[in-house]
XYZ file of C-alpha atoms in Angstrom:
736
model
C -0.481 68.555 153.123
C -1.519 71.193 150.124
C -0.215 69.976 146.774
C -1.299 73.626 145.188
C 1.619 76.520 144.658
C 2.202 79.018 147.784
C 4.608 82.254 148.132
C 6.756 82.845 151.126
C 8.568 85.950 152.251
C 11.302 86.345 154.445
C 14.669 86.075 155.860
C 16.674 83.359 155.708
C 17.874 83.107 159.028
C 19.484 79.794 159.175
C 21.380 77.207 156.499
C 20.972 73.740 157.849
C 22.910 72.482 154.791
C 24.441 73.547 151.981
C 25.615 71.677 148.041
C 28.122 74.485 146.732
C 28.621 71.621 143.806
C 24.130 71.360 143.087
C 23.056 74.686 144.506
C 20.556 72.291 146.598
C 20.116 73.976 150.121
C 17.645 73.546 153.357
C 16.369 76.917 155.039
C 15.522 78.459 157.934
C 13.159 81.528 156.503
C 12.300 83.813 159.268
C 8.371 84.606 157.690
C 7.432 87.425 160.212
C 6.904 86.939 164.071
C 8.488 83.892 165.678
C 7.578 81.759 162.845
C 10.297 79.821 161.032
C 9.955 77.621 158.996
C 11.936 75.111 156.524
C 12.876 75.573 153.088
C 14.494 73.377 150.567
C 15.543 73.599 146.557
C 17.592 75.218 144.104
C 18.491 77.721 146.663
C 22.516 78.705 144.977
C 24.955 80.205 147.501
C 21.912 81.085 150.216
C 23.131 83.674 152.670
C 21.791 84.238 156.107
C 19.856 88.073 156.615
C 19.073 87.517 152.500
C 15.483 88.727 151.801
C 13.629 85.588 149.890
C 10.201 85.479 148.362
C 10.049 81.740 146.892
C 7.700 79.925 144.947
C 6.498 75.699 146.262
C 4.275 73.563 148.165
C 4.410 72.704 151.691
C 5.863 68.451 151.651
C 5.887 66.478 154.337
C 9.394 64.812 154.920
C 9.642 61.639 157.123
C 12.173 62.092 159.363
C 12.201 66.255 158.789
C 8.121 67.027 158.674
C 6.442 69.558 157.587
C 9.533 71.921 154.419
C 8.124 73.951 152.063
C 10.045 72.375 149.191
C 10.929 75.391 146.622
C 10.225 75.508 143.078
C 11.172 79.493 141.845
C 12.564 81.671 143.986
C 14.209 85.313 143.617
C 16.250 87.763 146.148
C 15.578 90.650 147.477
C 18.389 92.234 149.399
C 18.379 93.274 152.719
C 16.882 97.391 152.520
C 17.129 98.562 156.305
C 20.513 99.409 157.927
C 20.080 96.228 160.490
C 18.781 94.176 157.521
C 21.925 95.351 155.303
C 24.311 94.355 158.943
C 22.643 90.558 159.547
C 23.516 89.819 156.137
C 27.336 91.641 155.833
C 28.038 90.226 159.074
C 27.523 86.375 157.518
C 30.457 86.923 155.651
C 28.822 87.018 152.286
C 31.739 89.744 151.395
C 35.173 87.751 151.426
C 36.934 90.955 153.593
C 33.830 91.826 155.461
C 33.082 89.972 159.280
C 31.058 90.942 161.352
C 33.053 93.949 162.588
C 34.194 95.192 159.681
C 30.160 94.927 158.693
C 28.633 97.099 162.055
C 31.846 99.917 161.601
C 30.666 100.681 157.261
C 26.918 100.048 158.467
C 26.824 102.596 161.422
C 28.256 104.852 158.433
C 26.445 104.454 155.592
C 23.378 102.739 157.055
C 20.739 102.056 154.668
C 23.024 103.482 151.849
C 25.286 100.701 152.471
C 25.065 98.514 149.815
C 23.812 100.666 146.924
C 27.862 102.361 147.768
C 29.206 98.974 148.190
C 27.612 98.572 144.529
C 28.168 102.520 142.298
C 31.069 104.047 144.971
C 33.229 101.371 146.835
C 35.828 103.526 146.824
C 33.335 105.684 149.584
C 34.491 102.147 151.718
C 38.089 104.066 152.760
C 35.949 106.570 154.507
C 35.213 103.765 157.836
C 37.879 104.104 159.786
C 40.916 100.159 158.781
C 39.635 100.302 154.987
C 42.525 101.570 152.581
C 41.475 101.835 148.944
C 42.581 99.139 147.961
C 41.070 97.305 150.474
C 37.715 99.022 149.261
C 38.606 98.780 145.913
C 38.097 94.849 146.364
C 35.649 94.894 148.185
C 33.275 96.592 145.390
C 34.537 93.917 143.084
C 34.347 91.327 144.994
C 30.101 92.400 146.087
C 29.403 93.281 142.217
C 30.696 89.286 141.987
C 28.332 87.960 144.368
C 25.461 89.986 143.442
C 25.943 88.630 139.541
C 26.879 85.522 139.889
C 23.627 84.832 142.688
C 21.906 85.858 139.626
C 23.850 84.264 137.397
C 23.410 81.130 139.175
C 19.380 81.614 140.146
C 18.777 81.564 135.893
C 21.185 78.331 135.028
C 18.414 76.801 138.129
C 15.737 77.041 136.560
C 17.036 76.215 133.766
C 18.716 72.275 135.354
C 22.134 73.359 134.399
C 25.352 73.035 136.703
C 26.071 75.456 139.458
C 29.318 75.336 139.515
C 28.853 75.955 135.278
C 27.535 79.549 136.163
C 30.953 80.645 138.730
C 32.924 79.600 135.636
C 30.709 80.943 133.059
C 30.260 84.078 134.968
C 34.474 85.230 134.934
C 34.408 84.093 131.286
C 31.331 86.042 130.638
C 30.909 88.877 133.430
C 27.985 90.129 133.507
C 26.770 90.244 130.191
C 27.017 86.154 129.847
C 22.731 85.797 130.589
C 22.194 88.118 126.874
C 25.333 86.440 125.328
C 22.895 82.695 126.221
C 19.775 83.640 124.859
C 21.733 84.586 121.311
C 23.520 81.577 121.492
C 23.363 78.822 124.486
C 26.739 77.146 123.205
C 28.526 78.439 124.193
C 28.298 76.610 127.143
C 30.485 74.696 125.299
C 34.298 76.887 124.963
C 36.809 75.351 125.733
C 37.269 75.686 130.599
C 33.777 75.634 130.895
C 33.039 71.795 131.319
C 29.306 71.868 131.016
C 28.257 68.560 129.827
C 25.971 68.755 126.872
C 23.356 67.525 127.536
C 22.517 70.468 129.630
C 23.194 72.319 127.548
C 21.972 70.680 124.151
C 18.161 70.999 126.229
C 18.931 74.659 127.970
C 19.806 75.560 124.050
C 16.008 74.160 123.427
C 14.141 75.771 125.621
C 15.065 78.544 124.507
C 14.271 77.623 121.128
C 16.972 76.578 119.315
C 15.700 74.295 116.331
C 16.816 70.364 115.599
C 18.689 71.075 112.841
C 20.178 74.648 113.582
C 23.886 75.069 112.706
C 24.603 75.990 115.881
C 22.914 73.174 117.203
C 24.700 71.009 114.724
C 28.040 72.359 114.553
C 28.509 72.515 118.323
C 27.279 68.455 118.042
C 30.459 67.747 116.101
C 32.605 69.890 118.177
C 31.289 68.260 121.003
C 31.248 64.594 119.721
C 36.307 65.970 119.098
C 36.066 67.580 122.616
C 34.579 64.355 124.307
C 36.286 61.663 122.687
C 40.253 63.711 124.109
C 38.598 62.170 126.552
C 38.658 58.448 125.993
C 41.757 59.029 124.420
C 41.373 60.068 120.424
C 43.571 62.310 119.631
C 40.966 63.220 115.283
C 37.595 61.448 114.992
C 37.827 59.008 110.938
C 35.250 60.989 108.501
C 33.177 57.595 108.772
C 32.898 57.874 112.682
C 31.740 61.124 113.405
C 29.639 61.763 110.917
C 27.325 58.900 111.347
C 27.890 59.373 115.331
C 26.895 63.297 115.716
C 23.365 62.802 113.739
C 23.038 59.880 116.117
C 23.406 62.444 119.139
C 21.066 65.438 117.397
C 18.609 62.928 115.914
C 20.005 64.385 112.267
C 19.454 64.432 108.958
C 23.355 62.718 108.245
C 24.049 65.412 105.606
C 22.849 67.871 108.711
C 25.994 67.459 110.284
C 28.466 66.957 106.459
C 27.201 71.153 105.917
C 28.675 72.088 109.460
C 31.427 69.715 109.048
C 32.684 71.829 106.265
C 31.514 74.855 107.805
C 34.209 74.723 110.059
C 36.712 73.373 108.575
C 35.953 76.404 106.526
C 36.061 78.754 109.613
C 39.327 76.863 110.811
C 37.050 75.747 114.104
C 38.288 71.241 112.775
C 41.023 70.273 110.664
C 40.291 67.784 108.000
C 43.524 65.666 106.889
C 44.437 61.880 105.736
C 46.413 60.092 107.141
C 47.143 56.357 105.536
C 44.434 56.549 103.381
C 41.001 57.291 105.279
C 40.334 60.554 105.804
C 40.015 62.091 109.239
C 39.014 65.406 111.792
C 40.980 67.220 114.633
C 39.929 69.658 116.544
C 42.719 72.355 115.530
C 44.989 72.515 119.092
C 45.408 68.242 118.699
C 46.521 68.418 115.203
C 49.904 71.542 115.430
C 50.601 69.259 118.392
C 50.470 66.544 116.967
C 52.053 67.837 113.946
C 54.585 69.525 115.290
C 55.743 66.607 117.398
C 56.071 63.886 115.072
C 59.052 67.078 112.761
C 60.342 67.392 116.823
C 61.104 64.677 117.241
C 62.604 63.362 113.421
C 64.671 65.963 113.859
C 65.997 65.604 117.710
C 66.383 61.266 116.543
C 68.099 63.010 113.013
C 71.266 64.217 115.568
C 74.057 62.794 116.496
C 76.845 63.372 118.414
C 80.665 62.633 118.015
C 80.721 59.871 120.469
C 83.631 61.906 123.982
C 87.684 61.227 124.311
C 87.594 58.635 126.575
C 83.777 56.823 126.913
C 84.605 53.881 127.989
C 86.264 55.085 130.638
C 83.886 57.063 131.450
C 81.732 54.211 131.218
C 83.942 52.524 133.947
C 83.685 55.055 135.953
C 79.410 55.421 136.690
C 79.606 52.099 137.495
C 82.096 52.397 140.165
C 80.206 54.760 140.898
C 76.905 53.504 140.891
C 79.458 49.684 142.567
C 77.995 47.424 140.586
C 78.854 46.324 136.484
C 76.604 46.855 133.947
C 74.701 44.741 131.791
C 75.178 43.823 128.222
C 71.904 45.767 127.930
C 72.386 47.912 129.995
C 75.576 49.849 129.205
C 74.451 49.874 125.830
C 71.904 52.376 126.726
C 74.705 54.242 129.239
C 76.681 54.469 125.312
C 73.660 55.703 123.364
C 73.191 58.315 125.973
C 76.631 59.669 124.840
C 75.736 60.356 120.649
C 71.887 60.147 120.776
C 70.171 63.383 120.190
C 66.446 61.059 121.509
C 66.805 58.409 122.573
C 64.413 55.847 124.315
C 64.699 53.527 127.413
C 62.101 50.508 128.392
C 61.580 48.224 130.330
C 59.125 46.544 132.547
C 60.534 46.028 136.378
C 63.462 44.919 137.973
C 64.624 45.229 135.010
C 67.242 48.581 135.758
C 65.757 51.755 134.786
C 66.956 53.545 137.796
C 70.446 52.348 137.546
C 70.903 52.579 134.106
C 69.335 56.860 134.375
C 71.972 56.471 137.489
C 74.177 55.722 134.542
C 73.651 58.269 132.040
C 73.597 61.351 134.818
C 77.000 60.408 135.564
C 78.696 60.023 131.938
C 76.793 63.391 131.252
C 78.495 64.621 134.026
C 81.916 63.538 132.914
C 80.768 65.520 129.727
C 80.590 68.461 131.876
C 76.457 68.463 130.633
C 73.991 70.422 132.574
C 71.605 67.442 133.073
C 67.279 69.212 133.860
C 64.613 65.399 135.135
C 60.962 65.512 134.614
C 57.527 63.884 135.319
C 54.480 63.624 134.768
C 53.198 64.378 137.733
C 54.711 65.319 142.220
C 55.158 62.137 143.004
C 57.062 61.143 140.456
C 59.019 63.548 139.964
C 59.884 62.646 143.795
C 61.181 58.984 143.534
C 63.069 60.467 140.189
C 64.885 62.823 142.521
C 64.885 59.527 146.226
C 66.201 57.484 143.464
C 68.952 59.670 141.205
C 69.530 62.359 143.962
C 69.056 65.174 141.582
C 66.468 67.265 141.935
C 63.473 66.224 139.277
C 60.914 68.618 138.355
C 57.147 67.851 137.292
C 56.639 68.443 132.879
C 54.790 71.435 134.514
C 56.674 73.451 136.586
C 59.665 72.862 134.751
C 58.260 74.404 131.088
C 56.233 77.279 134.543
C 53.564 76.122 134.300
C 50.971 79.168 134.371
C 47.099 80.796 133.904
C 45.649 83.197 132.075
C 44.231 85.520 134.236
C 41.788 86.511 131.355
C 40.707 84.193 129.183
C 41.258 81.595 131.577
C 43.642 79.328 130.040
C 47.208 77.360 131.090
C 50.913 78.845 129.332
C 54.026 77.464 129.481
C 56.349 80.466 129.653
C 59.066 78.042 128.462
C 59.198 77.779 124.466
C 61.036 77.940 121.477
C 60.873 81.870 122.609
C 62.359 81.576 126.001
C 63.650 77.580 125.709
C 65.528 75.573 128.897
C 68.702 75.892 129.721
C 69.793 72.815 129.541
C 72.240 70.686 127.837
C 70.162 67.376 128.614
C 66.765 66.338 129.144
C 65.309 63.338 131.407
C 61.599 62.820 131.309
C 60.743 59.187 133.570
C 57.216 57.932 132.803
C 56.899 58.850 129.985
C 53.463 56.433 128.980
C 51.778 59.175 131.175
C 52.744 61.856 129.157
C 49.688 62.878 126.415
C 50.191 64.266 123.323
C 49.845 67.822 124.519
C 51.732 68.041 127.283
C 54.492 66.617 124.703
C 53.813 68.940 122.424
C 54.552 71.504 125.590
C 57.591 70.193 126.073
C 59.475 69.911 122.899
C 58.245 73.145 122.148
C 61.409 74.393 125.293
C 63.922 71.464 124.560
C 66.290 73.085 121.725
C 67.261 71.735 119.346
C 70.514 70.640 119.425
C 70.746 69.279 122.409
C 70.291 65.991 124.016
C 66.087 63.533 124.892
C 66.110 61.041 126.594
C 63.085 59.504 127.392
C 62.329 56.810 129.587
C 59.060 54.827 130.181
C 57.451 51.561 130.851
C 54.732 51.114 127.289
C 52.416 48.323 128.754
C 51.712 50.803 131.723
C 48.292 52.150 130.973
C 47.736 54.782 128.633
C 47.994 58.245 129.421
C 44.164 60.146 131.111
C 44.658 62.816 127.775
C 44.733 61.989 124.360
C 47.245 60.069 121.753
C 49.219 57.841 123.369
C 52.595 59.027 121.976
C 55.720 56.508 123.971
C 53.786 54.023 122.478
C 53.913 55.347 119.205
C 56.651 56.344 119.164
C 58.040 52.864 120.300
C 55.763 51.414 118.331
C 56.911 52.759 114.834
C 60.605 52.215 114.580
C 61.905 55.637 113.270
C 63.440 56.388 116.566
C 67.435 55.003 118.261
C 65.479 52.705 121.546
C 66.725 50.799 123.964
C 64.105 48.143 125.096
C 65.775 46.433 129.033
C 63.954 42.830 129.065
C 66.912 41.414 131.443
C 64.963 40.633 134.591
C 68.165 41.175 137.373
C 69.004 38.625 140.575
C 67.597 40.496 143.277
C 64.520 41.308 141.072
C 64.317 38.043 140.796
C 63.861 37.573 144.788
C 60.797 39.929 144.688
C 57.042 38.424 143.894
C 55.794 41.711 143.038
C 58.212 41.940 140.149
C 58.594 38.264 138.011
C 53.867 38.914 139.280
C 53.862 41.932 136.504
C 56.086 40.474 134.339
C 53.856 37.160 134.490
C 51.245 38.696 134.361
C 51.738 41.314 131.146
C 52.735 37.800 129.364
C 49.281 36.528 130.337
C 49.972 34.174 132.374
C 48.199 33.995 135.601
C 49.801 35.816 138.477
C 51.536 32.858 141.303
C 48.915 33.654 144.536
C 49.204 30.272 146.738
C 52.988 31.033 146.837
C 53.658 33.041 150.844
C 56.491 35.465 150.397
C 56.473 38.638 152.089
C 56.226 40.989 149.795
C 53.146 39.543 147.631
C 49.507 38.257 148.956
C 46.163 36.743 148.528
C 43.972 37.067 150.344
C 40.656 35.213 149.037
C 37.360 36.614 150.349
C 33.046 36.177 149.730
C 31.759 38.745 149.737
C 31.617 42.655 148.742
C 31.373 42.773 152.029
C 33.945 40.569 153.994
C 36.846 42.318 151.003
C 35.946 45.570 152.445
C 35.990 44.646 156.492
C 39.600 42.979 155.659
C 40.328 46.146 154.058
C 39.387 47.704 157.244
C 41.536 45.776 159.283
C 45.104 45.448 156.826
C 45.015 48.564 157.101
C 44.381 50.068 160.736
C 45.774 47.092 162.568
C 46.713 44.325 160.705
C 49.794 45.563 159.109
C 50.519 48.925 160.718
C 50.717 45.901 163.936
C 52.298 43.456 162.506
C 55.087 44.147 159.865
C 55.273 47.846 161.189
C 53.739 49.197 157.897
C 51.687 52.602 159.438
C 48.423 53.410 157.679
C 49.941 56.457 155.949
C 52.212 54.398 153.892
C 49.183 52.338 152.583
C 47.182 52.817 149.237
C 44.082 50.227 148.811
C 43.712 50.872 144.811
C 40.471 49.650 143.948
C 39.351 49.373 139.102
C 36.010 51.578 139.314
C 35.018 53.502 141.395
C 31.515 52.816 142.087
C 30.720 49.775 144.064
C 30.730 48.790 147.258
C 34.659 48.315 147.128
C 34.714 50.822 144.498
C 37.421 54.033 146.194
C 34.233 56.238 146.509
C 33.297 53.270 149.168
C 36.439 52.770 150.019
C 36.867 56.033 151.530
C 34.033 56.433 153.001
C 34.209 54.048 155.489
C 38.554 54.333 155.406
C 37.405 57.931 156.859
C 35.667 56.099 160.249
C 37.927 53.679 161.093
C 40.941 56.256 160.304
C 40.422 59.647 161.128
C 36.600 59.767 162.663
C 35.318 62.856 163.563
C 36.143 63.947 167.631
C 35.666 67.078 169.361
C 39.407 68.146 167.713
C 39.097 68.238 164.422
C 36.942 70.539 162.012
C 35.775 70.014 159.425
C 33.300 70.800 156.126
C 31.261 69.113 154.169
C 30.474 69.073 150.848
C 29.050 67.265 147.758
C 28.037 64.039 149.407
C 31.682 64.851 152.096
C 32.933 65.100 154.873
C 36.245 67.077 154.786
C 38.092 66.252 158.255
C 41.464 67.792 159.244
C 43.518 65.081 158.900
C 42.123 63.516 156.070
C 44.110 62.190 153.648
C 43.033 64.364 149.607
C 44.337 64.166 146.057
C 44.476 67.330 144.088
C 42.281 66.269 140.669
C 43.303 68.236 138.147
C 45.813 70.703 136.799
C 45.444 73.864 139.076
C 48.328 76.845 138.255
C 46.868 79.399 140.658
C 47.445 77.437 143.989
C 50.178 79.422 146.053
C 52.321 76.835 148.029
C 54.765 77.881 150.725
C 57.362 75.187 152.091
C 57.146 74.636 155.320
C 60.816 75.147 156.770
C 59.946 78.748 154.918
C 62.613 78.263 152.069
C 60.178 78.936 149.041
C 57.186 79.999 147.582
C 55.793 79.218 144.248
C 52.286 78.421 142.264
C 50.860 74.733 141.503
C 48.666 71.957 141.818
C 48.510 69.237 140.269
C 46.542 66.327 139.387
C 47.438 63.372 141.029
C 48.785 65.191 144.058
C 48.217 63.738 147.235
C 48.828 65.803 150.960
C 46.641 66.018 154.081
C 44.500 68.443 155.993
C 46.313 69.869 158.191
C 43.400 72.348 159.666
C 40.576 74.325 159.150
C 38.925 77.417 159.142
C 34.964 77.398 159.125
C 35.821 81.622 159.253
C 38.128 82.811 157.055
C 35.372 79.268 154.574
C 39.706 78.360 154.158
C 41.629 74.436 155.035
C 45.258 74.193 154.482
C 46.810 70.239 152.866
C 50.261 69.991 153.086
C 51.878 68.294 150.430
C 54.927 66.328 150.488
C 57.286 69.906 152.346
C 54.567 72.157 150.297
C 51.275 73.579 152.118
C 48.600 75.140 149.629
C 45.397 77.083 151.317
C 42.174 76.290 149.526
C 39.029 78.260 150.137
C 35.602 76.267 150.405
C 34.517 77.599 146.423
C 37.833 74.738 145.115
C 36.531 71.895 147.175
C 35.396 69.882 143.812
C 38.913 70.170 143.107
C 40.400 67.664 145.997
C 38.869 64.667 146.983
C 39.351 61.547 149.483
C 42.516 59.074 148.379
C 42.567 57.495 151.225
C 41.062 54.597 148.266
C 42.404 55.597 144.913
C 41.412 53.792 141.379
C 44.729 52.744 139.757
C 44.524 55.488 137.209
C 44.558 57.874 139.489
C 48.284 55.800 140.848
C 50.296 55.909 137.905
C 52.887 57.788 138.344
C 53.293 56.654 141.929
C 54.567 54.440 144.184
C 53.618 53.171 147.644
C 55.680 51.801 150.502
C 52.638 48.837 150.446
C 49.827 48.432 148.284
C 46.299 46.571 148.124
C 44.207 46.573 145.553
C 40.569 44.991 144.873
C 39.795 42.781 142.969
C 35.456 42.057 142.651
C 33.158 41.892 139.749
C 33.071 44.806 137.698
C 33.331 45.843 133.555
C 35.171 44.567 130.644
C 37.218 47.860 130.136
C 38.554 48.327 134.164
C 38.533 44.455 134.352
C 42.623 44.805 132.267
C 45.802 42.957 132.472
C 47.513 46.802 131.521
C 45.031 47.336 135.626
C 47.105 45.017 136.750
C 50.144 45.061 135.483
C 50.317 48.585 136.915
C 48.320 48.535 140.292
C 51.362 45.872 141.135
C 53.989 47.631 139.817
C 53.116 50.286 141.976
C 53.911 49.209 144.680
C 57.748 48.418 146.623
C 57.730 46.609 149.218
C 53.824 44.815 149.772
C 50.664 44.267 147.557
C 47.972 42.723 148.725
C 45.185 41.729 145.826
C 41.927 41.477 148.640
C 38.759 39.289 146.241
C 38.471 36.223 143.875
C 40.791 34.785 141.708
C 38.626 34.514 139.800
C 38.535 38.793 138.985
C 42.681 38.352 139.235
C 41.943 35.105 136.196
C 39.868 37.101 134.186
C 41.695 40.757 134.237
C 44.758 38.562 132.847
C 42.821 37.691 130.238
C 42.092 40.491 129.367
C 44.781 41.780 127.183
C 42.843 44.147 124.656
C 43.391 47.345 124.752
C 40.778 50.469 123.816
C 42.378 51.413 120.570
C 43.405 55.107 120.272
C 43.359 57.295 116.951
C 46.199 59.087 116.931
C 49.072 59.682 114.266
C 52.093 60.441 115.367
C 53.047 56.643 114.568
C 52.499 57.116 110.759
C 54.240 60.478 110.729
C 57.119 59.482 111.471
C 56.899 56.914 109.307
C 56.061 59.336 106.884
C 52.368 57.661 106.436
C 50.659 61.282 105.783
C 48.680 61.266 102.470
């Protein structure tokens, strides 16, 4: 085929395939007469009826034959009434289907698109369109046109298509002009732009390697990137050389940029334990505030209520148990402490203590609020206590500022929580910024009780506040060490404690709750997992597939979550005539699929299935089932426990399949049955804390599939990635 560049002009007659994440598409282009050609390349948001002028070359594909590979394109808006009708009938504009498109074009003819852009209120002249709907259609049309232009600009410079959507929402029609002035605006908070792509883009626009804007952006990137690995700050002596190496500039250039950012208040420098450290301002504010507020709470001591011992006996009677010395100490401390930490592994009675504390505080006529970091953890807290619990985000009434796109919490110091005591479970998952929001909302003079297992994996976000609080020695703490008789009968519990102490778990004893199944290859591991989920556990143990959770330390490889999800979807929810589906990226979302929300979204509206309540906010880690998919409306509905939420197809990057998930993603959840893969991988992922966390996710049954050698490696690998956090030092007064 010819390698010479050619230009084709025509109208999109069909969209064969499109990837909304990167803009890649396969189109049929009508170029006149009866001629239709296949065009492939980056064509963001293609719509049937659009006219394109495409520059590219002809190529021959082994499977699909002759294709035109687009390198550049120009969109030509439809001109004639017939072209406009075809364009609008493709549902490119929300609120306009084929019937409405016909009425609009019959009324305005060739002027339709000009009316929609410049005089949208005139659309109300058409039967069935109110002024409000006309205004909404006009806004949607301008958004689509502006966003398409920006996506083409981004595609030209090899920037991600989904970044264009976020950037346009932030900067609007001025985006391209602003980016020519400062390309590093793409590094602003909320855009989540990859630094490498932005840096290449800036250099394409003529930014010099040592340009002050570039060096400052590099410093901010280093600190923001390290938030994702858990660091609240970086020592100056690590930050400067890391940034110089990243940008290939002199360390002196980075030092000057740091001074400018410090002077402008965009970074903060302080001395901790004799070391110069650099913070992003929001992390500095969060850490210093939390340290002072925790000290204030810990300094509060309340007089023991009259009849305390009688109240504790009553709590024991209500629970039908006799408290151990440790448990009684924890319950007694809750009556007199302003801040109390309770920590212990599985089987040590944390649930018993929570119920005892709730009984005691109830007898003291105190109102208690219960919360946990994730929806599943909150649901489990409700189940074990019988009291309503919510996520921390919902407790604090999280929302999104429509103008800035940033999260805010309605509950804060000026609008505190109405409670005498706040109890938070699964504290190991709470990062520094979430703790900051929580402490702002809890009034002084009230009780705060934090419960968790510090040996679990640290939070995904920056800091490890629960561990820092425990290690500081400055806060009243009850360490639970006794494993109770009933728990000792569980090999899940006993093996969790063995692993935590660096001992190899018992893989030979055959019990009803813990099994190891050796397999010699990744293919054999994958096949066994499929059999366990589809037939063996449902038939032999009465555990339905929806109550089985497959976990893996990694996303990659044949036994990583990506491959396992494809395999399990094919086995548990295969294509069927009565199941609608939608391709998005490399995955097909299908009715009946188990999916997980992978980022906090405070705008998604939900309603209880029984219609008893509505609200907003679906959070990272929430798992649900796709109930229905509507290709015409371009939406799908996911049911999360008893709540259902609707997703626009443009939001599908917020969902991923959840037949299998990483151990990190399973934190805070508990499942009736867990299947864990144990195969080769990086030392970072094959760790003791990941094995311990995975084991403690299982309530009734745990099956490890793979190699004993991998289990041994994980058990011995106690190395924890050091996190730069200053909370412990601040609690100990080691500032300066």
